[in-house]
Amino acid sequence: RSVRSLAAGVGRAGGEEGALAARVEEEAAAERAARLTALLREAEAVVRQSVPELRWLLRHPLWLPVPLAPLCKALQWESAEVAYLLLAALTDQRVLLHSRDPLVAFSAASALRCLLAPLEYSGVFIPFLPAGLMPLEDARTLLFDCSTPYLIACETLLVARLGAVPDVAVVADLDRGAVHKAPSTEWFSARAPPVLSLCTELAACMGDCIRFRQSGVQVACLRFVVDVLNLGSGFLASSRAPADDAARRQLALLRTFADDVPSRCRAKGLGADALASLQRARLQSEGAILADVCDVALASAGEARAERLTADGGAWHRGGQDNWAAGLLGDAAPHAGGLAAQLAGGGEPAPVCRQLRHVYASQSFRQWWLQPSRTRSPDRLQWMEFRAKGIDLSEYVRENRDSLAVLEQSVSQRIHDLLAKASVDGVERAAPQEGDPYRREGLDK
């Protein structure tokens, strides 16, 4: 009986001790939760104070949330490959980037999207698709059967599990620097205008990791996109090719007609609402017809060139039928020598509208064209008209980048000050585990 009584007493004591320990742990957990709740509320207040700056940062077309170096390095510093991916994203292609390193995949997709400025990507954008985020069949449906353009970065593991890549998509293996070109991009030529100018400017600032200049890459892509969009002083306006001259004449006729219609409507007493609807319909028609104008100009210039070659058959036929065909096609056959060969031989320059028509047919361009109040705001017009206003685009981008960096640092410092205060107050910060990709520098932003 004494032993049983002693055992019962020990059991009761052990139970009371266990209950006491449990209560102590619950109180400690509640205290930690209270401190964490207070920290989160303070963080929310800091973020709310920073909302104007964050909104301005996120909406500014020149802000780069990620560095450009991972994209260029993954493509082995090849300017033609960077230009190809940029044109693929600009022309509503399905673009898939994959890498074993999640940070490289995420940075490359985000950087490519930023380089479209001042245009905004209008397709499906997924900066990083983890291999285990969705069932394999759902991932296959997304990548293979999606009917809309997309820009998606994923793990190479996901591509391996799928067993293949979409044949109709542009696929970039960022680990090997290999780019699979989609059949629908056969029109792309790095040796023909206007892409030639982009490749030349990119090559000067991204030859290797030592010569790489991020600002130079950003300026080159910005200058290219602006010259594509600016019909008054960009590529189309400055080209000497007969097809581009024909396109300019047709656009001038359309503009004359478009400007005449509103004045006639005002004379007939149409109200402001009707005129606004007419203006929107006019913009929509202009944006939709630009690609067709380029097609018609190319066809008419081709017919005119064929007639000239036929009339002057002796000079062309001396080289045989193959040389005549190569001369007729011009830069449509890049292997025939491209723009440099044409100019050296005294031939006609290749038309820029051959490649620009694909940009003008894209959804991103048409959305931009339909929103003059936003896309042609005073700050964006600074670089849209940089030639007419004598603005050094490199200096302009540098000044904006410095201002954005100051603002970004200000927001980041508020968060870091809060975390430092929390550490002093006893709130533990979870240490990243070894091997965690988000532990590495670069994803802080």
Short mmCIF file of C-alpha atoms in Angstrom, two decimals:
data_model
loop_
_atom_site.label_atom_id
_atom_site.label_comp_id
_atom_site.label_asym_id
_atom_site.label_seq_id
_atom_site.Cartn_x
_atom_site.Cartn_y
_atom_site.Cartn_z
CA ARG A 1 0.00 0.00 0.00
CA SER A 2 2.82 2.39 0.82
CA VAL A 3 4.45 1.75 -2.58
CA ARG A 4 1.13 2.25 -4.39
CA SER A 5 0.48 5.46 -2.45
CA LEU A 6 3.97 6.73 -3.25
CA ALA A 7 3.53 5.89 -6.95
CA ALA A 8 0.15 7.65 -7.02
CA GLY A 9 1.69 10.72 -5.39
CA VAL A 10 4.54 10.75 -7.90
CA GLY A 11 2.02 10.40 -10.74
CA ARG A 12 -0.06 13.27 -9.47
CA ALA A 13 3.06 15.41 -9.11
CA GLY A 14 4.22 14.47 -12.61
CA GLY A 15 0.82 15.30 -14.02
CA GLU A 16 0.74 18.64 -12.29
CA GLU A 17 4.28 19.35 -13.52
CA GLY A 18 3.31 18.41 -17.08
CA ALA A 19 0.21 20.57 -16.92
CA LEU A 20 2.31 23.43 -15.57
CA ALA A 21 4.83 23.02 -18.39
CA ALA A 22 2.00 22.98 -20.93
CA ARG A 23 0.54 26.16 -19.45
CA VAL A 24 3.95 27.84 -19.53
CA GLU A 25 4.41 26.83 -23.20
CA GLU A 26 0.94 28.10 -24.07
CA GLU A 27 1.64 31.42 -22.38
CA ALA A 28 4.98 31.71 -24.18
CA ALA A 29 3.34 30.90 -27.51
CA ALA A 30 0.62 33.47 -26.85
CA GLU A 31 3.27 36.06 -25.99
CA ARG A 32 5.20 35.28 -29.18
CA ALA A 33 1.99 35.49 -31.19
CA ALA A 34 1.16 38.84 -29.61
CA ARG A 35 4.62 40.20 -30.45
CA LEU A 36 4.37 38.87 -34.00
CA THR A 37 0.89 40.38 -34.39
CA ALA A 38 2.19 43.73 -33.19
CA LEU A 39 5.12 43.48 -35.64
CA LEU A 40 2.80 42.69 -38.54
CA ARG A 41 0.57 45.62 -37.67
CA GLU A 42 3.57 47.93 -37.56
CA ALA A 43 4.76 46.51 -40.88
CA GLU A 44 1.31 47.09 -42.37
CA ALA A 45 1.44 50.69 -41.17
CA VAL A 46 4.88 51.15 -42.75
CA VAL A 47 3.70 49.66 -46.05
CA ARG A 48 0.59 51.85 -46.02
CA GLN A 49 2.80 54.90 -45.53
CA SER A 50 4.82 53.76 -48.55
CA VAL A 51 1.83 53.09 -50.83
CA PRO A 52 2.31 56.23 -52.99
CA GLU A 53 5.99 55.47 -53.51
CA LEU A 54 5.33 51.76 -54.16
CA ARG A 55 2.55 52.52 -56.61
CA TRP A 56 4.75 54.99 -58.47
CA LEU A 57 7.63 52.51 -58.56
CA LEU A 58 5.54 49.60 -59.80
CA ARG A 59 3.87 51.65 -62.51
CA HIS A 60 7.00 53.40 -63.74
CA PRO A 61 8.01 51.80 -67.06
CA LEU A 62 11.73 52.37 -66.47
CA TRP A 63 11.86 50.64 -63.08
CA LEU A 64 13.71 47.33 -63.16
CA PRO A 65 12.64 45.06 -60.28
CA VAL A 66 15.32 42.53 -61.27
CA PRO A 67 18.78 42.84 -62.83
CA LEU A 68 19.17 42.23 -66.57
CA ALA A 69 22.46 40.35 -66.27
CA PRO A 70 20.95 36.88 -65.57
CA LEU A 71 18.96 37.00 -68.83
CA CYS A 72 21.90 38.17 -70.93
CA LYS A 73 24.33 35.76 -69.31
CA ALA A 74 21.96 32.82 -69.78
CA LEU A 75 21.82 33.68 -73.50
CA GLN A 76 25.65 33.70 -73.56
CA TRP A 77 25.78 37.46 -74.18
CA GLU A 78 24.40 36.99 -77.71
CA SER A 79 22.69 40.19 -78.82
CA ALA A 80 20.74 38.41 -81.57
CA GLU A 81 19.17 36.01 -79.05
CA VAL A 82 18.14 38.86 -76.74
CA ALA A 83 16.65 40.68 -79.73
CA TYR A 84 14.81 37.53 -80.81
CA LEU A 85 13.20 37.01 -77.38
CA LEU A 86 12.25 40.69 -77.25
CA LEU A 87 10.57 40.49 -80.68
CA ALA A 88 8.87 37.23 -79.70
CA ALA A 89 7.34 38.89 -76.64
CA LEU A 90 6.39 41.93 -78.72
CA THR A 91 4.59 39.89 -81.38
CA ASP A 92 2.26 37.72 -79.30
CA GLN A 93 4.35 34.54 -79.39
CA ARG A 94 4.17 31.90 -76.70
CA VAL A 95 7.48 32.16 -74.85
CA LEU A 96 8.73 29.54 -72.38
CA LEU A 97 11.94 30.04 -70.39
CA HIS A 98 13.29 27.24 -68.20
CA SER A 99 16.27 26.73 -65.92
CA ARG A 100 17.35 24.49 -63.07
CA ASP A 101 17.87 27.63 -60.98
CA PRO A 102 14.54 29.23 -59.93
CA LEU A 103 16.21 32.61 -59.46
CA VAL A 104 17.58 32.63 -63.03
CA ALA A 105 14.20 31.64 -64.49
CA PHE A 106 12.34 34.25 -62.43
CA SER A 107 14.84 37.03 -63.19
CA ALA A 108 14.94 36.29 -66.93
CA ALA A 109 11.16 36.34 -67.37
CA SER A 110 10.74 39.50 -65.28
CA ALA A 111 13.59 41.25 -67.12
CA LEU A 112 12.18 40.37 -70.54
CA ARG A 113 8.82 41.77 -69.56
CA CYS A 114 10.41 45.02 -68.36
CA LEU A 115 12.30 45.47 -71.64
CA LEU A 116 9.01 45.87 -73.53
CA ALA A 117 8.57 49.38 -72.07
CA PRO A 118 6.73 51.58 -72.83
CA LEU A 119 4.48 48.75 -74.03
CA GLU A 120 2.89 46.47 -71.46
CA TYR A 121 2.75 42.72 -71.86
CA SER A 122 -0.84 41.71 -72.64
CA GLY A 123 -0.62 37.91 -72.54
CA VAL A 124 -0.44 35.41 -69.68
CA PHE A 125 2.59 36.24 -67.53
CA ILE A 126 3.89 33.75 -64.95
CA PRO A 127 7.35 34.82 -63.74
CA PHE A 128 8.01 31.42 -62.16
CA LEU A 129 6.04 28.18 -62.37
CA PRO A 130 7.32 25.59 -59.84
CA ALA A 131 7.31 21.98 -60.98
CA GLY A 132 4.96 20.89 -58.19
CA LEU A 133 2.52 23.79 -58.24
CA MET A 134 -0.12 22.00 -60.32
CA PRO A 135 -0.83 18.49 -61.61
CA LEU A 136 1.27 17.51 -64.60
CA GLU A 137 -1.72 17.33 -66.94
CA ASP A 138 -2.77 20.86 -65.98
CA ALA A 139 0.76 22.11 -66.68
CA ARG A 140 0.70 20.31 -70.05
CA THR A 141 -2.62 21.95 -70.93
CA LEU A 142 -1.28 25.37 -69.95
CA LEU A 143 1.94 25.11 -71.96
CA PHE A 144 0.75 23.10 -74.97
CA ASP A 145 -2.91 24.02 -75.44
CA CYS A 146 -3.08 27.66 -74.33
CA SER A 147 -4.61 29.67 -77.16
CA THR A 148 -3.39 33.04 -75.89
CA PRO A 149 0.18 34.37 -75.91
CA TYR A 150 2.16 33.71 -72.75
CA LEU A 151 5.48 34.48 -71.12
CA ILE A 152 6.21 31.76 -68.58
CA ALA A 153 9.36 30.76 -66.72
CA CYS A 154 9.56 27.33 -65.12
CA GLU A 155 11.93 24.78 -63.70
CA THR A 156 13.75 22.50 -66.10
CA LEU A 157 12.42 19.66 -63.97
CA LEU A 158 8.91 20.45 -65.19
CA VAL A 159 10.05 20.27 -68.83
CA ALA A 160 11.71 16.93 -68.11
CA ARG A 161 8.53 15.56 -66.56
CA LEU A 162 6.49 16.71 -69.56
CA GLY A 163 8.90 14.89 -71.85
CA ALA A 164 8.76 17.56 -74.58
CA VAL A 165 8.39 21.26 -75.24
CA PRO A 166 5.63 22.96 -77.27
CA ASP A 167 6.61 22.96 -80.96
CA VAL A 168 4.73 26.19 -81.63
CA ALA A 169 6.36 28.09 -78.75
CA VAL A 170 9.63 29.95 -78.40
CA VAL A 171 11.57 27.90 -75.84
CA ALA A 172 14.78 29.15 -74.21
CA ASP A 173 16.95 26.76 -72.23
CA LEU A 174 18.66 29.22 -69.90
CA ASP A 175 21.12 26.62 -68.62
CA ARG A 176 22.55 25.84 -72.07
CA GLY A 177 21.88 29.17 -73.75
CA ALA A 178 19.87 27.45 -76.50
CA VAL A 179 16.78 29.04 -78.04
CA HIS A 180 14.23 27.02 -80.02
CA LYS A 181 12.64 29.36 -82.55
CA ALA A 182 8.94 28.98 -83.27
CA PRO A 183 7.82 28.32 -86.87
CA SER A 184 5.67 31.45 -86.73
CA THR A 185 8.80 33.64 -86.33
CA GLU A 186 10.47 32.77 -89.63
CA TRP A 187 10.17 36.43 -90.57
CA PHE A 188 12.75 37.39 -87.91
CA SER A 189 16.17 38.39 -89.21
CA ALA A 190 18.88 39.88 -87.02
CA ARG A 191 20.67 41.14 -90.14
CA ALA A 192 17.73 43.13 -91.50
CA PRO A 193 16.37 46.49 -90.38
CA PRO A 194 15.11 47.48 -87.93
CA VAL A 195 16.36 44.56 -85.76
CA LEU A 196 19.88 45.10 -87.09
CA SER A 197 20.12 48.43 -85.26
CA LEU A 198 19.00 46.80 -82.01
CA CYS A 199 21.55 43.99 -82.30
CA THR A 200 24.32 46.46 -83.07
CA GLU A 201 23.55 48.60 -80.02
CA LEU A 202 23.16 45.57 -77.75
CA ALA A 203 26.45 44.06 -78.92
CA ALA A 204 28.28 47.21 -77.83
CA CYS A 205 27.18 46.85 -74.18
CA MET A 206 26.90 43.09 -73.55
CA GLY A 207 29.90 41.44 -75.17
CA ASP A 208 30.69 39.53 -71.95
CA CYS A 209 30.32 39.81 -68.19
CA ILE A 210 33.11 42.42 -68.00
CA ARG A 211 31.79 44.67 -70.75
CA PHE A 212 28.15 44.26 -69.74
CA ARG A 213 26.33 47.53 -68.99
CA GLN A 214 22.78 47.14 -67.73
CA SER A 215 21.83 50.72 -68.52
CA GLY A 216 23.07 50.27 -72.08
CA VAL A 217 20.85 47.20 -72.61
CA GLN A 218 17.83 49.02 -71.19
CA VAL A 219 18.45 52.08 -73.35
CA ALA A 220 18.95 49.96 -76.50
CA CYS A 221 15.65 48.13 -76.01
CA LEU A 222 13.81 51.34 -75.06
CA ARG A 223 15.14 53.15 -78.13
CA PHE A 224 14.10 50.23 -80.36
CA VAL A 225 10.54 50.02 -79.00
CA VAL A 226 10.09 53.80 -79.14
CA ASP A 227 11.29 53.91 -82.75
CA VAL A 228 8.84 51.11 -83.60
CA LEU A 229 5.94 53.04 -82.02
CA ASN A 230 6.84 56.50 -83.24
CA LEU A 231 5.47 56.64 -86.77
CA GLY A 232 6.50 60.28 -87.17
CA SER A 233 10.24 60.00 -86.49
CA GLY A 234 10.98 56.31 -85.91
CA PHE A 235 12.02 53.44 -88.15
CA LEU A 236 9.16 53.76 -90.62
CA ALA A 237 9.65 57.50 -91.06
CA SER A 238 13.42 57.34 -91.64
CA SER A 239 13.59 54.30 -93.93
CA ARG A 240 14.52 54.83 -97.60
CA ALA A 241 13.03 51.53 -98.81
CA PRO A 242 10.31 51.85 -101.49
CA ALA A 243 7.92 49.65 -99.51
CA ASP A 244 8.25 51.89 -96.46
CA ASP A 245 7.71 54.96 -98.62
CA ALA A 246 4.51 53.38 -99.95
CA ALA A 247 3.39 52.62 -96.38
CA ARG A 248 4.02 56.24 -95.35
CA ARG A 249 1.93 57.54 -98.25
CA GLN A 250 -0.97 55.26 -97.36
CA LEU A 251 -0.77 56.27 -93.70
CA ALA A 252 -0.78 59.94 -94.69
CA LEU A 253 -3.97 59.39 -96.68
CA LEU A 254 -5.57 57.60 -93.75
CA ARG A 255 -4.57 60.39 -91.37
CA THR A 256 -6.01 63.03 -93.71
CA PHE A 257 -9.28 61.14 -93.87
CA ALA A 258 -9.30 60.53 -90.09
CA ASP A 259 -8.70 64.22 -89.35
CA ASP A 260 -11.37 65.32 -91.79
CA VAL A 261 -14.17 63.17 -90.38
CA PRO A 262 -14.34 64.79 -86.87
CA SER A 263 -14.40 68.30 -88.34
CA ARG A 264 -17.30 67.33 -90.59
CA CYS A 265 -19.10 65.76 -87.62
CA ARG A 266 -18.65 68.91 -85.53
CA ALA A 267 -20.03 70.96 -88.38
CA LYS A 268 -23.09 68.71 -88.37
CA GLY A 269 -23.61 69.38 -84.66
CA LEU A 270 -22.55 66.04 -83.13
CA GLY A 271 -22.28 66.09 -79.33
CA ALA A 272 -19.16 65.53 -77.22
CA ASP A 273 -20.07 61.92 -76.40
CA ALA A 274 -20.52 61.04 -80.05
CA LEU A 275 -17.22 62.70 -80.96
CA ALA A 276 -15.43 60.79 -78.16
CA SER A 277 -16.85 57.51 -79.47
CA LEU A 278 -15.77 58.49 -82.97
CA GLN A 279 -12.26 59.29 -81.73
CA ARG A 280 -11.96 55.90 -80.06
CA ALA A 281 -13.24 54.13 -83.16
CA ARG A 282 -10.71 56.07 -85.26
CA LEU A 283 -7.84 55.06 -82.99
CA GLN A 284 -8.99 51.46 -83.01
CA SER A 285 -9.18 51.45 -86.80
CA GLU A 286 -5.73 53.01 -87.15
CA GLY A 287 -4.15 50.48 -84.81
CA ALA A 288 -5.86 47.56 -86.52
CA ILE A 289 -5.02 48.66 -90.06
CA LEU A 290 -1.29 49.40 -89.63
CA ALA A 291 -0.24 45.79 -90.22
CA ASP A 292 -2.46 45.63 -93.32
CA VAL A 293 -0.94 48.86 -94.61
CA CYS A 294 2.51 47.30 -94.32
CA ASP A 295 1.33 44.18 -96.15
CA VAL A 296 -0.14 46.19 -99.02
CA ALA A 297 3.00 48.35 -99.24
CA LEU A 298 5.24 45.28 -99.36
CA ALA A 299 3.10 43.71 -102.07
CA SER A 300 3.03 46.86 -104.21
CA ALA A 301 6.77 47.43 -103.79
CA GLY A 302 7.44 43.81 -104.72
CA GLU A 303 5.37 44.14 -107.88
CA ALA A 304 7.14 47.37 -108.82
CA ARG A 305 10.52 45.80 -108.23
CA ALA A 306 9.60 42.76 -110.30
CA GLU A 307 8.60 45.04 -113.17
CA ARG A 308 11.91 46.92 -112.97
CA LEU A 309 13.90 43.70 -112.90
CA THR A 310 11.96 42.33 -115.83
CA ALA A 311 12.49 45.52 -117.84
CA ASP A 312 16.22 45.46 -117.03
CA GLY A 313 16.49 41.73 -117.57
CA GLY A 314 19.97 41.75 -119.06
CA ALA A 315 21.81 42.78 -115.90
CA TRP A 316 19.92 40.34 -113.70
CA HIS A 317 19.59 37.42 -116.10
CA ARG A 318 23.34 37.29 -116.77
CA GLY A 319 23.70 35.54 -113.45
CA GLY A 320 20.93 33.08 -114.23
CA GLN A 321 17.46 32.55 -112.80
CA ASP A 322 18.70 31.97 -109.23
CA ASN A 323 20.39 35.37 -109.06
CA TRP A 324 17.27 37.03 -110.45
CA ALA A 325 15.13 35.37 -107.75
CA ALA A 326 17.58 36.37 -105.01
CA GLY A 327 17.51 39.97 -106.21
CA LEU A 328 13.73 39.94 -106.28
CA LEU A 329 13.41 38.59 -102.74
CA GLY A 330 16.00 40.97 -101.30
CA ASP A 331 16.42 40.54 -97.57
CA ALA A 332 13.49 38.13 -97.35
CA ALA A 333 16.26 35.56 -97.93
CA PRO A 334 18.85 36.37 -95.21
CA HIS A 335 21.34 33.90 -96.70
CA ALA A 336 21.51 36.06 -99.85
CA GLY A 337 23.54 38.67 -97.99
CA GLY A 338 21.08 40.83 -96.06
CA LEU A 339 21.09 44.60 -95.82
CA ALA A 340 24.86 45.05 -95.86
CA ALA A 341 25.19 43.10 -99.09
CA GLN A 342 22.38 45.09 -100.72
CA LEU A 343 23.92 48.44 -99.82
CA ALA A 344 27.39 47.33 -100.85
CA GLY A 345 26.04 46.24 -104.21
CA GLY A 346 24.08 49.42 -104.70
CA GLY A 347 20.72 47.69 -104.21
CA GLU A 348 17.64 48.96 -102.46
CA PRO A 349 17.63 48.94 -98.65
CA ALA A 350 15.44 46.30 -97.06
CA PRO A 351 12.07 47.59 -95.81
CA VAL A 352 11.51 47.87 -92.09
CA CYS A 353 7.79 47.22 -92.46
CA ARG A 354 8.53 43.56 -93.25
CA GLN A 355 9.30 42.94 -89.56
CA LEU A 356 7.36 45.84 -88.06
CA ARG A 357 4.04 44.55 -89.41
CA HIS A 358 4.20 41.69 -86.89
CA VAL A 359 4.56 44.16 -84.01
CA TYR A 360 1.73 46.31 -85.36
CA ALA A 361 -0.53 43.25 -85.45
CA SER A 362 0.11 42.41 -81.78
CA GLN A 363 -2.30 42.91 -78.91
CA SER A 364 0.24 44.90 -76.87
CA PHE A 365 0.62 47.47 -79.64
CA ARG A 366 -3.13 47.82 -80.17
CA GLN A 367 -3.76 48.27 -76.46
CA TRP A 368 -1.08 50.95 -76.34
CA TRP A 369 -2.53 52.68 -79.39
CA LEU A 370 -6.02 52.78 -77.88
CA GLN A 371 -4.95 54.51 -74.63
CA PRO A 372 -3.49 57.88 -75.62
CA SER A 373 -4.26 59.49 -72.24
CA ARG A 374 -2.07 56.97 -70.41
CA THR A 375 0.50 55.87 -72.98
CA ARG A 376 1.11 59.39 -74.23
CA SER A 377 1.28 61.08 -70.84
CA PRO A 378 3.80 63.94 -70.47
CA ASP A 379 6.46 61.82 -68.75
CA ARG A 380 6.33 59.13 -71.44
CA LEU A 381 6.25 61.69 -74.22
CA GLN A 382 9.66 62.82 -73.02
CA TRP A 383 11.24 59.71 -74.47
CA MET A 384 8.64 59.13 -77.19
CA GLU A 385 9.82 62.41 -78.75
CA PHE A 386 13.44 62.29 -77.61
CA ARG A 387 14.79 63.09 -81.09
CA ALA A 388 12.51 66.08 -81.69
CA LYS A 389 13.27 67.46 -78.21
CA GLY A 390 17.00 66.76 -78.39
CA ILE A 391 16.95 64.49 -75.33
CA ASP A 392 19.88 62.16 -74.70
CA LEU A 393 18.02 58.94 -74.02
CA SER A 394 20.95 57.40 -72.12
CA GLU A 395 21.20 60.38 -69.79
CA TYR A 396 17.43 60.47 -69.36
CA VAL A 397 17.29 56.80 -68.35
CA ARG A 398 20.26 57.26 -65.99
CA GLU A 399 18.57 60.18 -64.20
CA ASN A 400 15.33 58.23 -63.86
CA ARG A 401 17.20 55.17 -62.62
CA ASP A 402 18.96 57.21 -59.93
CA SER A 403 15.66 58.74 -58.78
CA LEU A 404 13.98 55.33 -58.67
CA ALA A 405 16.91 53.89 -56.71
CA VAL A 406 16.62 56.64 -54.07
CA LEU A 407 12.91 56.00 -53.70
CA GLU A 408 13.38 52.25 -53.57
CA GLN A 409 16.07 52.61 -50.91
CA SER A 410 13.79 54.83 -48.85
CA VAL A 411 11.02 52.22 -48.80
CA SER A 412 13.47 49.39 -48.09
CA GLN A 413 15.07 51.30 -45.23
CA ARG A 414 11.72 51.67 -43.44
CA ILE A 415 11.22 47.91 -43.55
CA HIS A 416 14.77 47.17 -42.40
CA ASP A 417 14.46 49.66 -39.51
CA LEU A 418 11.29 47.90 -38.40
CA LEU A 419 12.96 44.48 -38.54
CA ALA A 420 15.97 45.76 -36.61
CA LYS A 421 13.68 47.14 -33.92
CA ALA A 422 11.79 43.84 -33.78
CA SER A 423 15.05 41.93 -33.29
CA VAL A 424 15.96 44.18 -30.37
CA ASP A 425 12.50 43.67 -28.88
CA GLY A 426 12.90 39.93 -28.96
CA VAL A 427 10.95 38.84 -32.04
CA GLU A 428 12.95 36.05 -33.63
CA ARG A 429 13.45 36.09 -37.38
CA ALA A 430 13.41 32.70 -39.07
CA ALA A 431 16.82 31.97 -40.57
CA PRO A 432 16.69 30.77 -44.21
CA GLN A 433 17.58 27.14 -44.62
CA GLU A 434 20.71 26.19 -46.54
CA GLY A 435 19.88 25.57 -50.18
CA ASP A 436 16.74 27.72 -50.16
CA PRO A 437 16.78 29.63 -53.49
CA TYR A 438 15.11 32.63 -51.88
CA ARG A 439 18.03 32.90 -49.48
CA ARG A 440 20.28 34.22 -52.18
CA GLU A 441 20.79 37.89 -52.90
CA GLY A 442 18.46 39.30 -55.51
CA LEU A 443 14.99 38.33 -54.33
CA ASP A 444 14.99 40.86 -51.49
CA LYS A 445 13.26 43.31 -53.81
#
